[in-house]
């Protein structure tokens, strides 16, 4: 654990989701496409593999623009465009379609010790929220947290898909601070990405905490706090 902290412990803690609270074991978009096509009338020529081939082209084109502009493209927007290229439409129940896609495409598991750590925070009266860069909506992120019995620890879940901007844009951190009704100085933000999570939250005025279980070495910046396990955060809170 690297600790350079000068101020007191937080009143609120915000978390990234992917590779912080939950680790993704795999992501197979062709399986998600298959689940989506099962919900849509379509000709036999439109296969999951054909759908994914076109999706890959769109990702190659849109990903650099998304990264540079910090403008988010939601799952629903992306798939309206993708399906429109085949003269298809999303099902009328978009939330159910999104969850069916994710359930088929991805498998996630909780980070080791995360539930014990969240119990400790809640027991200390520290309020928690999730702020994630994701094409999936906050509804879908809440669903996956519920599947792992973690959702009740968080007062809110903010997805970049819903608000249209991505970390490290300062407005996404401003929105979270407003939801907590706290000053930036009272909030820690914990995530696994130095630029998006640590630098982004620190630039906004929060304490950026680097969750680094893989013990990655970087010279991008030196965070005030670096954790390699959730046990370390529990130990820090004890002190």
mmCIF file with all atom_site columns, C-alpha atoms in Angstrom, residues 43-235:
data_model
loop_
_atom_site.group_PDB
_atom_site.id
_atom_site.type_symbol
_atom_site.label_atom_id
_atom_site.label_alt_id
_atom_site.label_comp_id
_atom_site.label_asym_id
_atom_site.label_entity_id
_atom_site.label_seq_id
_atom_site.pdbx_PDB_ins_code
_atom_site.Cartn_x
_atom_site.Cartn_y
_atom_site.Cartn_z
_atom_site.occupancy
_atom_site.B_iso_or_equiv
_atom_site.pdbx_formal_charge
_atom_site.auth_seq_id
_atom_site.auth_comp_id
_atom_site.auth_asym_id
_atom_site.auth_atom_id
_atom_site.pdbx_PDB_model_num
ATOM 1   C CA . UNK A 1 43  ? -33.986 -13.470 -42.140 1.00 0.00 ? 43  UNK A CA 1
ATOM 2   C CA . UNK A 1 44  ? -31.731 -16.551 -41.755 1.00 0.00 ? 44  UNK A CA 1
ATOM 3   C CA . UNK A 1 45  ? -28.979 -14.770 -43.708 1.00 0.00 ? 45  UNK A CA 1
ATOM 4   C CA . UNK A 1 46  ? -28.424 -12.385 -40.779 1.00 0.00 ? 46  UNK A CA 1
ATOM 5   C CA . UNK A 1 47  ? -26.355 -14.517 -38.415 1.00 0.00 ? 47  UNK A CA 1
ATOM 6   C CA . UNK A 1 48  ? -24.663 -13.533 -35.138 1.00 0.00 ? 48  UNK A CA 1
ATOM 7   C CA . UNK A 1 49  ? -21.294 -13.832 -36.897 1.00 0.00 ? 49  UNK A CA 1
ATOM 8   C CA . UNK A 1 50  ? -22.377 -11.486 -39.670 1.00 0.00 ? 50  UNK A CA 1
ATOM 9   C CA . UNK A 1 51  ? -23.760 -9.042  -37.123 1.00 0.00 ? 51  UNK A CA 1
ATOM 10  C CA . UNK A 1 52  ? -20.504 -9.118  -35.167 1.00 0.00 ? 52  UNK A CA 1
ATOM 11  C CA . UNK A 1 53  ? -18.413 -8.576  -38.292 1.00 0.00 ? 53  UNK A CA 1
ATOM 12  C CA . UNK A 1 54  ? -20.263 -5.322  -38.965 1.00 0.00 ? 54  UNK A CA 1
ATOM 13  C CA . UNK A 1 55  ? -20.116 -4.376  -35.274 1.00 0.00 ? 55  UNK A CA 1
ATOM 14  C CA . UNK A 1 56  ? -16.324 -4.733  -35.351 1.00 0.00 ? 56  UNK A CA 1
ATOM 15  C CA . UNK A 1 57  ? -16.120 -2.249  -38.229 1.00 0.00 ? 57  UNK A CA 1
ATOM 16  C CA . UNK A 1 58  ? -18.213 0.258   -36.300 1.00 0.00 ? 58  UNK A CA 1
ATOM 17  C CA . UNK A 1 59  ? -16.061 -0.131  -33.189 1.00 0.00 ? 59  UNK A CA 1
ATOM 18  C CA . UNK A 1 60  ? -12.861 0.470   -35.168 1.00 0.00 ? 60  UNK A CA 1
ATOM 19  C CA . UNK A 1 61  ? -14.380 3.646   -36.597 1.00 0.00 ? 61  UNK A CA 1
ATOM 20  C CA . UNK A 1 62  ? -16.063 4.988   -33.458 1.00 0.00 ? 62  UNK A CA 1
ATOM 21  C CA . UNK A 1 63  ? -13.657 4.010   -30.643 1.00 0.00 ? 63  UNK A CA 1
ATOM 22  C CA . UNK A 1 64  ? -10.979 6.657   -31.399 1.00 0.00 ? 64  UNK A CA 1
ATOM 23  C CA . UNK A 1 65  ? -13.633 9.383   -31.730 1.00 0.00 ? 65  UNK A CA 1
ATOM 24  C CA . UNK A 1 66  ? -15.197 8.302   -28.443 1.00 0.00 ? 66  UNK A CA 1
ATOM 25  C CA . UNK A 1 67  ? -11.846 8.370   -26.671 1.00 0.00 ? 67  UNK A CA 1
ATOM 26  C CA . UNK A 1 68  ? -10.840 11.776  -28.028 1.00 0.00 ? 68  UNK A CA 1
ATOM 27  C CA . UNK A 1 69  ? -14.158 13.553  -27.496 1.00 0.00 ? 69  UNK A CA 1
ATOM 28  C CA . UNK A 1 70  ? -15.078 11.906  -24.144 1.00 0.00 ? 70  UNK A CA 1
ATOM 29  C CA . UNK A 1 71  ? -18.589 11.570  -25.593 1.00 0.00 ? 71  UNK A CA 1
ATOM 30  C CA . UNK A 1 72  ? -20.185 8.236   -24.763 1.00 0.00 ? 72  UNK A CA 1
ATOM 31  C CA . UNK A 1 73  ? -22.114 6.013   -27.169 1.00 0.00 ? 73  UNK A CA 1
ATOM 32  C CA . UNK A 1 74  ? -24.677 3.907   -25.359 1.00 0.00 ? 74  UNK A CA 1
ATOM 33  C CA . UNK A 1 75  ? -25.406 0.260   -26.055 1.00 0.00 ? 75  UNK A CA 1
ATOM 34  C CA . UNK A 1 76  ? -28.848 1.202   -27.346 1.00 0.00 ? 76  UNK A CA 1
ATOM 35  C CA . UNK A 1 77  ? -27.511 3.903   -29.689 1.00 0.00 ? 77  UNK A CA 1
ATOM 36  C CA . UNK A 1 78  ? -24.792 1.606   -31.032 1.00 0.00 ? 78  UNK A CA 1
ATOM 37  C CA . UNK A 1 79  ? -27.222 -1.226  -31.675 1.00 0.00 ? 79  UNK A CA 1
ATOM 38  C CA . UNK A 1 80  ? -29.824 1.020   -33.286 1.00 0.00 ? 80  UNK A CA 1
ATOM 39  C CA . UNK A 1 81  ? -27.121 1.941   -35.779 1.00 0.00 ? 81  UNK A CA 1
ATOM 40  C CA . UNK A 1 82  ? -25.851 -1.620  -36.150 1.00 0.00 ? 82  UNK A CA 1
ATOM 41  C CA . UNK A 1 83  ? -29.266 -3.193  -36.623 1.00 0.00 ? 83  UNK A CA 1
ATOM 42  C CA . UNK A 1 84  ? -30.343 -0.361  -38.899 1.00 0.00 ? 84  UNK A CA 1
ATOM 43  C CA . UNK A 1 85  ? -27.610 -1.392  -41.323 1.00 0.00 ? 85  UNK A CA 1
ATOM 44  C CA . UNK A 1 86  ? -29.519 -4.688  -41.660 1.00 0.00 ? 86  UNK A CA 1
ATOM 45  C CA . UNK A 1 87  ? -32.918 -2.947  -41.781 1.00 0.00 ? 87  UNK A CA 1
ATOM 46  C CA . UNK A 1 88  ? -33.708 -4.265  -38.294 1.00 0.00 ? 88  UNK A CA 1
ATOM 47  C CA . UNK A 1 89  ? -34.890 -2.482  -35.154 1.00 0.00 ? 89  UNK A CA 1
ATOM 48  C CA . UNK A 1 90  ? -34.235 -2.966  -31.462 1.00 0.00 ? 90  UNK A CA 1
ATOM 49  C CA . UNK A 1 91  ? -36.980 -4.732  -29.507 1.00 0.00 ? 91  UNK A CA 1
ATOM 50  C CA . UNK A 1 92  ? -39.523 -2.382  -27.914 1.00 0.00 ? 92  UNK A CA 1
ATOM 51  C CA . UNK A 1 93  ? -38.313 -3.347  -24.424 1.00 0.00 ? 93  UNK A CA 1
ATOM 52  C CA . UNK A 1 94  ? -34.772 -1.993  -24.676 1.00 0.00 ? 94  UNK A CA 1
ATOM 53  C CA . UNK A 1 95  ? -33.791 -2.547  -20.990 1.00 0.00 ? 95  UNK A CA 1
ATOM 54  C CA . UNK A 1 96  ? -34.656 -6.253  -21.242 1.00 0.00 ? 96  UNK A CA 1
ATOM 55  C CA . UNK A 1 97  ? -32.822 -6.555  -24.566 1.00 0.00 ? 97  UNK A CA 1
ATOM 56  C CA . UNK A 1 98  ? -29.714 -4.901  -23.125 1.00 0.00 ? 98  UNK A CA 1
ATOM 57  C CA . UNK A 1 99  ? -29.628 -7.230  -20.126 1.00 0.00 ? 99  UNK A CA 1
ATOM 58  C CA . UNK A 1 100 ? -30.261 -10.302 -22.313 1.00 0.00 ? 100 UNK A CA 1
ATOM 59  C CA . UNK A 1 101 ? -27.320 -9.257  -24.504 1.00 0.00 ? 101 UNK A CA 1
ATOM 60  C CA . UNK A 1 102 ? -24.985 -8.705  -21.543 1.00 0.00 ? 102 UNK A CA 1
ATOM 61  C CA . UNK A 1 103 ? -26.061 -11.881 -19.787 1.00 0.00 ? 103 UNK A CA 1
ATOM 62  C CA . UNK A 1 104 ? -25.177 -13.893 -22.898 1.00 0.00 ? 104 UNK A CA 1
ATOM 63  C CA . UNK A 1 105 ? -21.975 -12.027 -23.769 1.00 0.00 ? 105 UNK A CA 1
ATOM 64  C CA . UNK A 1 106 ? -20.234 -11.509 -20.436 1.00 0.00 ? 106 UNK A CA 1
ATOM 65  C CA . UNK A 1 107 ? -19.344 -13.245 -17.219 1.00 0.00 ? 107 UNK A CA 1
ATOM 66  C CA . UNK A 1 108 ? -18.159 -11.201 -14.228 1.00 0.00 ? 108 UNK A CA 1
ATOM 67  C CA . UNK A 1 109 ? -17.087 -12.093 -10.710 1.00 0.00 ? 109 UNK A CA 1
ATOM 68  C CA . UNK A 1 110 ? -16.555 -9.973  -7.580  1.00 0.00 ? 110 UNK A CA 1
ATOM 69  C CA . UNK A 1 111 ? -13.035 -8.879  -6.684  1.00 0.00 ? 111 UNK A CA 1
ATOM 70  C CA . UNK A 1 112 ? -11.636 -10.799 -3.727  1.00 0.00 ? 112 UNK A CA 1
ATOM 71  C CA . UNK A 1 113 ? -12.588 -9.219  -0.413  1.00 0.00 ? 113 UNK A CA 1
ATOM 72  C CA . UNK A 1 114 ? -14.884 -6.608  -1.960  1.00 0.00 ? 114 UNK A CA 1
ATOM 73  C CA . UNK A 1 115 ? -17.952 -7.512  0.124   1.00 0.00 ? 115 UNK A CA 1
ATOM 74  C CA . UNK A 1 116 ? -16.012 -7.394  3.400   1.00 0.00 ? 116 UNK A CA 1
ATOM 75  C CA . UNK A 1 117 ? -14.614 -4.001  2.428   1.00 0.00 ? 117 UNK A CA 1
ATOM 76  C CA . UNK A 1 118 ? -18.070 -2.621  1.549   1.00 0.00 ? 118 UNK A CA 1
ATOM 77  C CA . UNK A 1 119 ? -19.453 -3.949  4.843   1.00 0.00 ? 119 UNK A CA 1
ATOM 78  C CA . UNK A 1 120 ? -16.700 -2.029  6.628   1.00 0.00 ? 120 UNK A CA 1
ATOM 79  C CA . UNK A 1 121 ? -17.448 1.214   4.789   1.00 0.00 ? 121 UNK A CA 1
ATOM 80  C CA . UNK A 1 122 ? -21.178 0.983   5.443   1.00 0.00 ? 122 UNK A CA 1
ATOM 81  C CA . UNK A 1 123 ? -20.563 0.091   9.071   1.00 0.00 ? 123 UNK A CA 1
ATOM 82  C CA . UNK A 1 124 ? -18.528 3.285   9.435   1.00 0.00 ? 124 UNK A CA 1
ATOM 83  C CA . UNK A 1 125 ? -21.329 5.353   7.913   1.00 0.00 ? 125 UNK A CA 1
ATOM 84  C CA . UNK A 1 126 ? -19.324 6.093   4.748   1.00 0.00 ? 126 UNK A CA 1
ATOM 85  C CA . UNK A 1 127 ? -21.685 6.572   1.799   1.00 0.00 ? 127 UNK A CA 1
ATOM 86  C CA . UNK A 1 128 ? -20.892 4.815   -1.475  1.00 0.00 ? 128 UNK A CA 1
ATOM 87  C CA . UNK A 1 129 ? -21.698 5.159   -5.169  1.00 0.00 ? 129 UNK A CA 1
ATOM 88  C CA . UNK A 1 130 ? -20.552 3.761   -8.521  1.00 0.00 ? 130 UNK A CA 1
ATOM 89  C CA . UNK A 1 131 ? -19.320 5.864   -11.456 1.00 0.00 ? 131 UNK A CA 1
ATOM 90  C CA . UNK A 1 132 ? -18.444 3.816   -14.525 1.00 0.00 ? 132 UNK A CA 1
ATOM 91  C CA . UNK A 1 133 ? -17.405 4.336   -18.130 1.00 0.00 ? 133 UNK A CA 1
ATOM 92  C CA . UNK A 1 134 ? -19.665 1.902   -19.931 1.00 0.00 ? 134 UNK A CA 1
ATOM 93  C CA . UNK A 1 135 ? -21.779 1.571   -23.038 1.00 0.00 ? 135 UNK A CA 1
ATOM 94  C CA . UNK A 1 136 ? -24.265 -0.234  -20.796 1.00 0.00 ? 136 UNK A CA 1
ATOM 95  C CA . UNK A 1 137 ? -26.877 1.783   -18.907 1.00 0.00 ? 137 UNK A CA 1
ATOM 96  C CA . UNK A 1 138 ? -26.985 2.310   -15.160 1.00 0.00 ? 138 UNK A CA 1
ATOM 97  C CA . UNK A 1 139 ? -29.970 -0.055  -15.169 1.00 0.00 ? 139 UNK A CA 1
ATOM 98  C CA . UNK A 1 140 ? -27.778 -2.819  -16.627 1.00 0.00 ? 140 UNK A CA 1
ATOM 99  C CA . UNK A 1 141 ? -24.879 -2.025  -14.264 1.00 0.00 ? 141 UNK A CA 1
ATOM 100 C CA . UNK A 1 142 ? -27.280 -2.152  -11.313 1.00 0.00 ? 142 UNK A CA 1
ATOM 101 C CA . UNK A 1 143 ? -28.542 -5.510  -12.580 1.00 0.00 ? 143 UNK A CA 1
ATOM 102 C CA . UNK A 1 144 ? -25.063 -7.059  -12.638 1.00 0.00 ? 144 UNK A CA 1
ATOM 103 C CA . UNK A 1 145 ? -24.333 -5.722  -9.149  1.00 0.00 ? 145 UNK A CA 1
ATOM 104 C CA . UNK A 1 146 ? -27.595 -7.272  -7.962  1.00 0.00 ? 146 UNK A CA 1
ATOM 105 C CA . UNK A 1 147 ? -26.562 -10.630 -9.446  1.00 0.00 ? 147 UNK A CA 1
ATOM 106 C CA . UNK A 1 148 ? -23.542 -10.559 -7.127  1.00 0.00 ? 148 UNK A CA 1
ATOM 107 C CA . UNK A 1 149 ? -25.476 -9.211  -4.107  1.00 0.00 ? 149 UNK A CA 1
ATOM 108 C CA . UNK A 1 150 ? -23.559 -5.925  -4.068  1.00 0.00 ? 150 UNK A CA 1
ATOM 109 C CA . UNK A 1 151 ? -26.121 -3.387  -5.269  1.00 0.00 ? 151 UNK A CA 1
ATOM 110 C CA . UNK A 1 152 ? -27.521 -2.576  -1.816  1.00 0.00 ? 152 UNK A CA 1
ATOM 111 C CA . UNK A 1 153 ? -24.196 -1.061  -0.740  1.00 0.00 ? 153 UNK A CA 1
ATOM 112 C CA . UNK A 1 154 ? -24.514 1.831   -3.209  1.00 0.00 ? 154 UNK A CA 1
ATOM 113 C CA . UNK A 1 155 ? -26.783 4.854   -3.091  1.00 0.00 ? 155 UNK A CA 1
ATOM 114 C CA . UNK A 1 156 ? -26.568 5.297   -6.869  1.00 0.00 ? 156 UNK A CA 1
ATOM 115 C CA . UNK A 1 157 ? -24.952 3.974   -10.029 1.00 0.00 ? 157 UNK A CA 1
ATOM 116 C CA . UNK A 1 158 ? -23.878 6.456   -12.716 1.00 0.00 ? 158 UNK A CA 1
ATOM 117 C CA . UNK A 1 159 ? -23.037 5.144   -16.181 1.00 0.00 ? 159 UNK A CA 1
ATOM 118 C CA . UNK A 1 160 ? -21.444 7.257   -18.878 1.00 0.00 ? 160 UNK A CA 1
ATOM 119 C CA . UNK A 1 161 ? -23.990 5.667   -21.243 1.00 0.00 ? 161 UNK A CA 1
ATOM 120 C CA . UNK A 1 162 ? -26.817 7.566   -19.531 1.00 0.00 ? 162 UNK A CA 1
ATOM 121 C CA . UNK A 1 163 ? -25.210 10.995  -19.240 1.00 0.00 ? 163 UNK A CA 1
ATOM 122 C CA . UNK A 1 164 ? -23.320 11.026  -22.537 1.00 0.00 ? 164 UNK A CA 1
ATOM 123 C CA . UNK A 1 165 ? -19.832 11.847  -21.205 1.00 0.00 ? 165 UNK A CA 1
ATOM 124 C CA . UNK A 1 166 ? -16.931 9.685   -20.087 1.00 0.00 ? 166 UNK A CA 1
ATOM 125 C CA . UNK A 1 167 ? -14.264 9.841   -17.403 1.00 0.00 ? 167 UNK A CA 1
ATOM 126 C CA . UNK A 1 168 ? -11.949 11.694  -17.038 1.00 0.00 ? 168 UNK A CA 1
ATOM 127 C CA . UNK A 1 169 ? -14.349 14.550  -17.961 1.00 0.00 ? 169 UNK A CA 1
ATOM 128 C CA . UNK A 1 170 ? -14.823 16.574  -14.747 1.00 0.00 ? 170 UNK A CA 1
ATOM 129 C CA . UNK A 1 171 ? -18.605 16.796  -15.130 1.00 0.00 ? 171 UNK A CA 1
ATOM 130 C CA . UNK A 1 172 ? -19.118 13.111  -14.426 1.00 0.00 ? 172 UNK A CA 1
ATOM 131 C CA . UNK A 1 173 ? -17.343 13.547  -11.078 1.00 0.00 ? 173 UNK A CA 1
ATOM 132 C CA . UNK A 1 174 ? -19.294 16.760  -10.418 1.00 0.00 ? 174 UNK A CA 1
ATOM 133 C CA . UNK A 1 175 ? -22.548 14.865  -10.913 1.00 0.00 ? 175 UNK A CA 1
ATOM 134 C CA . UNK A 1 176 ? -21.488 12.192  -8.427  1.00 0.00 ? 176 UNK A CA 1
ATOM 135 C CA . UNK A 1 177 ? -20.445 14.792  -5.827  1.00 0.00 ? 177 UNK A CA 1
ATOM 136 C CA . UNK A 1 178 ? -23.846 16.443  -6.227  1.00 0.00 ? 178 UNK A CA 1
ATOM 137 C CA . UNK A 1 179 ? -25.588 13.101  -5.695  1.00 0.00 ? 179 UNK A CA 1
ATOM 138 C CA . UNK A 1 180 ? -23.629 12.644  -2.462  1.00 0.00 ? 180 UNK A CA 1
ATOM 139 C CA . UNK A 1 181 ? -24.193 16.307  -1.506  1.00 0.00 ? 181 UNK A CA 1
ATOM 140 C CA . UNK A 1 182 ? -20.550 16.557  -0.451  1.00 0.00 ? 182 UNK A CA 1
ATOM 141 C CA . UNK A 1 183 ? -17.553 18.665  -1.345  1.00 0.00 ? 183 UNK A CA 1
ATOM 142 C CA . UNK A 1 184 ? -14.879 17.072  -3.521  1.00 0.00 ? 184 UNK A CA 1
ATOM 143 C CA . UNK A 1 185 ? -12.439 17.097  -0.596  1.00 0.00 ? 185 UNK A CA 1
ATOM 144 C CA . UNK A 1 186 ? -14.710 14.724  1.339   1.00 0.00 ? 186 UNK A CA 1
ATOM 145 C CA . UNK A 1 187 ? -14.778 12.076  -1.403  1.00 0.00 ? 187 UNK A CA 1
ATOM 146 C CA . UNK A 1 188 ? -12.404 9.308   -2.466  1.00 0.00 ? 188 UNK A CA 1
ATOM 147 C CA . UNK A 1 189 ? -12.658 7.821   -5.926  1.00 0.00 ? 189 UNK A CA 1
ATOM 148 C CA . UNK A 1 190 ? -11.256 4.298   -6.372  1.00 0.00 ? 190 UNK A CA 1
ATOM 149 C CA . UNK A 1 191 ? -10.507 2.737   -9.753  1.00 0.00 ? 191 UNK A CA 1
ATOM 150 C CA . UNK A 1 192 ? -7.995  0.652   -11.670 1.00 0.00 ? 192 UNK A CA 1
ATOM 151 C CA . UNK A 1 193 ? -7.139  3.166   -14.420 1.00 0.00 ? 193 UNK A CA 1
ATOM 152 C CA . UNK A 1 194 ? -4.535  5.839   -13.687 1.00 0.00 ? 194 UNK A CA 1
ATOM 153 C CA . UNK A 1 195 ? -5.698  8.366   -16.294 1.00 0.00 ? 195 UNK A CA 1
ATOM 154 C CA . UNK A 1 196 ? -9.461  7.833   -16.246 1.00 0.00 ? 196 UNK A CA 1
ATOM 155 C CA . UNK A 1 197 ? -9.946  7.161   -12.551 1.00 0.00 ? 197 UNK A CA 1
ATOM 156 C CA . UNK A 1 198 ? -7.073  8.532   -10.487 1.00 0.00 ? 198 UNK A CA 1
ATOM 157 C CA . UNK A 1 199 ? -6.068  11.546  -12.569 1.00 0.00 ? 199 UNK A CA 1
ATOM 158 C CA . UNK A 1 200 ? -9.679  12.315  -13.496 1.00 0.00 ? 200 UNK A CA 1
ATOM 159 C CA . UNK A 1 201 ? -10.976 12.330  -9.934  1.00 0.00 ? 201 UNK A CA 1
ATOM 160 C CA . UNK A 1 202 ? -7.881  14.093  -8.553  1.00 0.00 ? 202 UNK A CA 1
ATOM 161 C CA . UNK A 1 203 ? -8.205  16.828  -11.173 1.00 0.00 ? 203 UNK A CA 1
ATOM 162 C CA . UNK A 1 204 ? -11.791 17.343  -10.060 1.00 0.00 ? 204 UNK A CA 1
ATOM 163 C CA . UNK A 1 205 ? -10.613 17.783  -6.447  1.00 0.00 ? 205 UNK A CA 1
ATOM 164 C CA . UNK A 1 206 ? -11.280 14.334  -5.002  1.00 0.00 ? 206 UNK A CA 1
ATOM 165 C CA . UNK A 1 207 ? -8.718  11.958  -3.525  1.00 0.00 ? 207 UNK A CA 1
ATOM 166 C CA . UNK A 1 208 ? -7.858  9.569   -6.336  1.00 0.00 ? 208 UNK A CA 1
ATOM 167 C CA . UNK A 1 209 ? -7.131  6.019   -5.145  1.00 0.00 ? 209 UNK A CA 1
ATOM 168 C CA . UNK A 1 210 ? -5.461  3.528   -7.484  1.00 0.00 ? 210 UNK A CA 1
ATOM 169 C CA . UNK A 1 211 ? -6.731  -0.038  -7.125  1.00 0.00 ? 211 UNK A CA 1
ATOM 170 C CA . UNK A 1 212 ? -3.796  -1.985  -8.546  1.00 0.00 ? 212 UNK A CA 1
ATOM 171 C CA . UNK A 1 213 ? -4.121  -5.710  -7.709  1.00 0.00 ? 213 UNK A CA 1
ATOM 172 C CA . UNK A 1 214 ? -1.899  -6.642  -10.657 1.00 0.00 ? 214 UNK A CA 1
ATOM 173 C CA . UNK A 1 215 ? 0.867   -4.439  -9.197  1.00 0.00 ? 215 UNK A CA 1
ATOM 174 C CA . UNK A 1 216 ? 1.313   -2.613  -12.484 1.00 0.00 ? 216 UNK A CA 1
ATOM 175 C CA . UNK A 1 217 ? 4.250   -0.201  -12.607 1.00 0.00 ? 217 UNK A CA 1
ATOM 176 C CA . UNK A 1 218 ? 3.538   3.200   -14.148 1.00 0.00 ? 218 UNK A CA 1
ATOM 177 C CA . UNK A 1 219 ? 5.243   6.567   -14.414 1.00 0.00 ? 219 UNK A CA 1
ATOM 178 C CA . UNK A 1 220 ? 2.052   8.396   -15.489 1.00 0.00 ? 220 UNK A CA 1
ATOM 179 C CA . UNK A 1 221 ? 1.443   9.844   -12.012 1.00 0.00 ? 221 UNK A CA 1
ATOM 180 C CA . UNK A 1 222 ? 1.884   8.940   -8.363  1.00 0.00 ? 222 UNK A CA 1
ATOM 181 C CA . UNK A 1 223 ? -1.482  8.518   -6.618  1.00 0.00 ? 223 UNK A CA 1
ATOM 182 C CA . UNK A 1 224 ? -2.001  9.598   -3.027  1.00 0.00 ? 224 UNK A CA 1
ATOM 183 C CA . UNK A 1 225 ? -3.143  6.057   -2.208  1.00 0.00 ? 225 UNK A CA 1
ATOM 184 C CA . UNK A 1 226 ? -2.367  2.810   -4.042  1.00 0.00 ? 226 UNK A CA 1
ATOM 185 C CA . UNK A 1 227 ? -4.036  -0.449  -3.021  1.00 0.00 ? 227 UNK A CA 1
ATOM 186 C CA . UNK A 1 228 ? -3.237  -3.959  -4.209  1.00 0.00 ? 228 UNK A CA 1
ATOM 187 C CA . UNK A 1 229 ? -6.136  -5.555  -2.305  1.00 0.00 ? 229 UNK A CA 1
ATOM 188 C CA . UNK A 1 230 ? -9.367  -4.606  -0.579  1.00 0.00 ? 230 UNK A CA 1
ATOM 189 C CA . UNK A 1 231 ? -7.871  -5.926  2.653   1.00 0.00 ? 231 UNK A CA 1
ATOM 190 C CA . UNK A 1 232 ? -5.434  -3.002  2.530   1.00 0.00 ? 232 UNK A CA 1
ATOM 191 C CA . UNK A 1 233 ? -8.309  -0.545  2.424   1.00 0.00 ? 233 UNK A CA 1
ATOM 192 C CA . UNK A 1 234 ? -9.910  -2.250  5.445   1.00 0.00 ? 234 UNK A CA 1
ATOM 193 C CA . UNK A 1 235 ? -6.595  -1.968  7.302   1.00 0.00 ? 235 UNK A CA 1
#
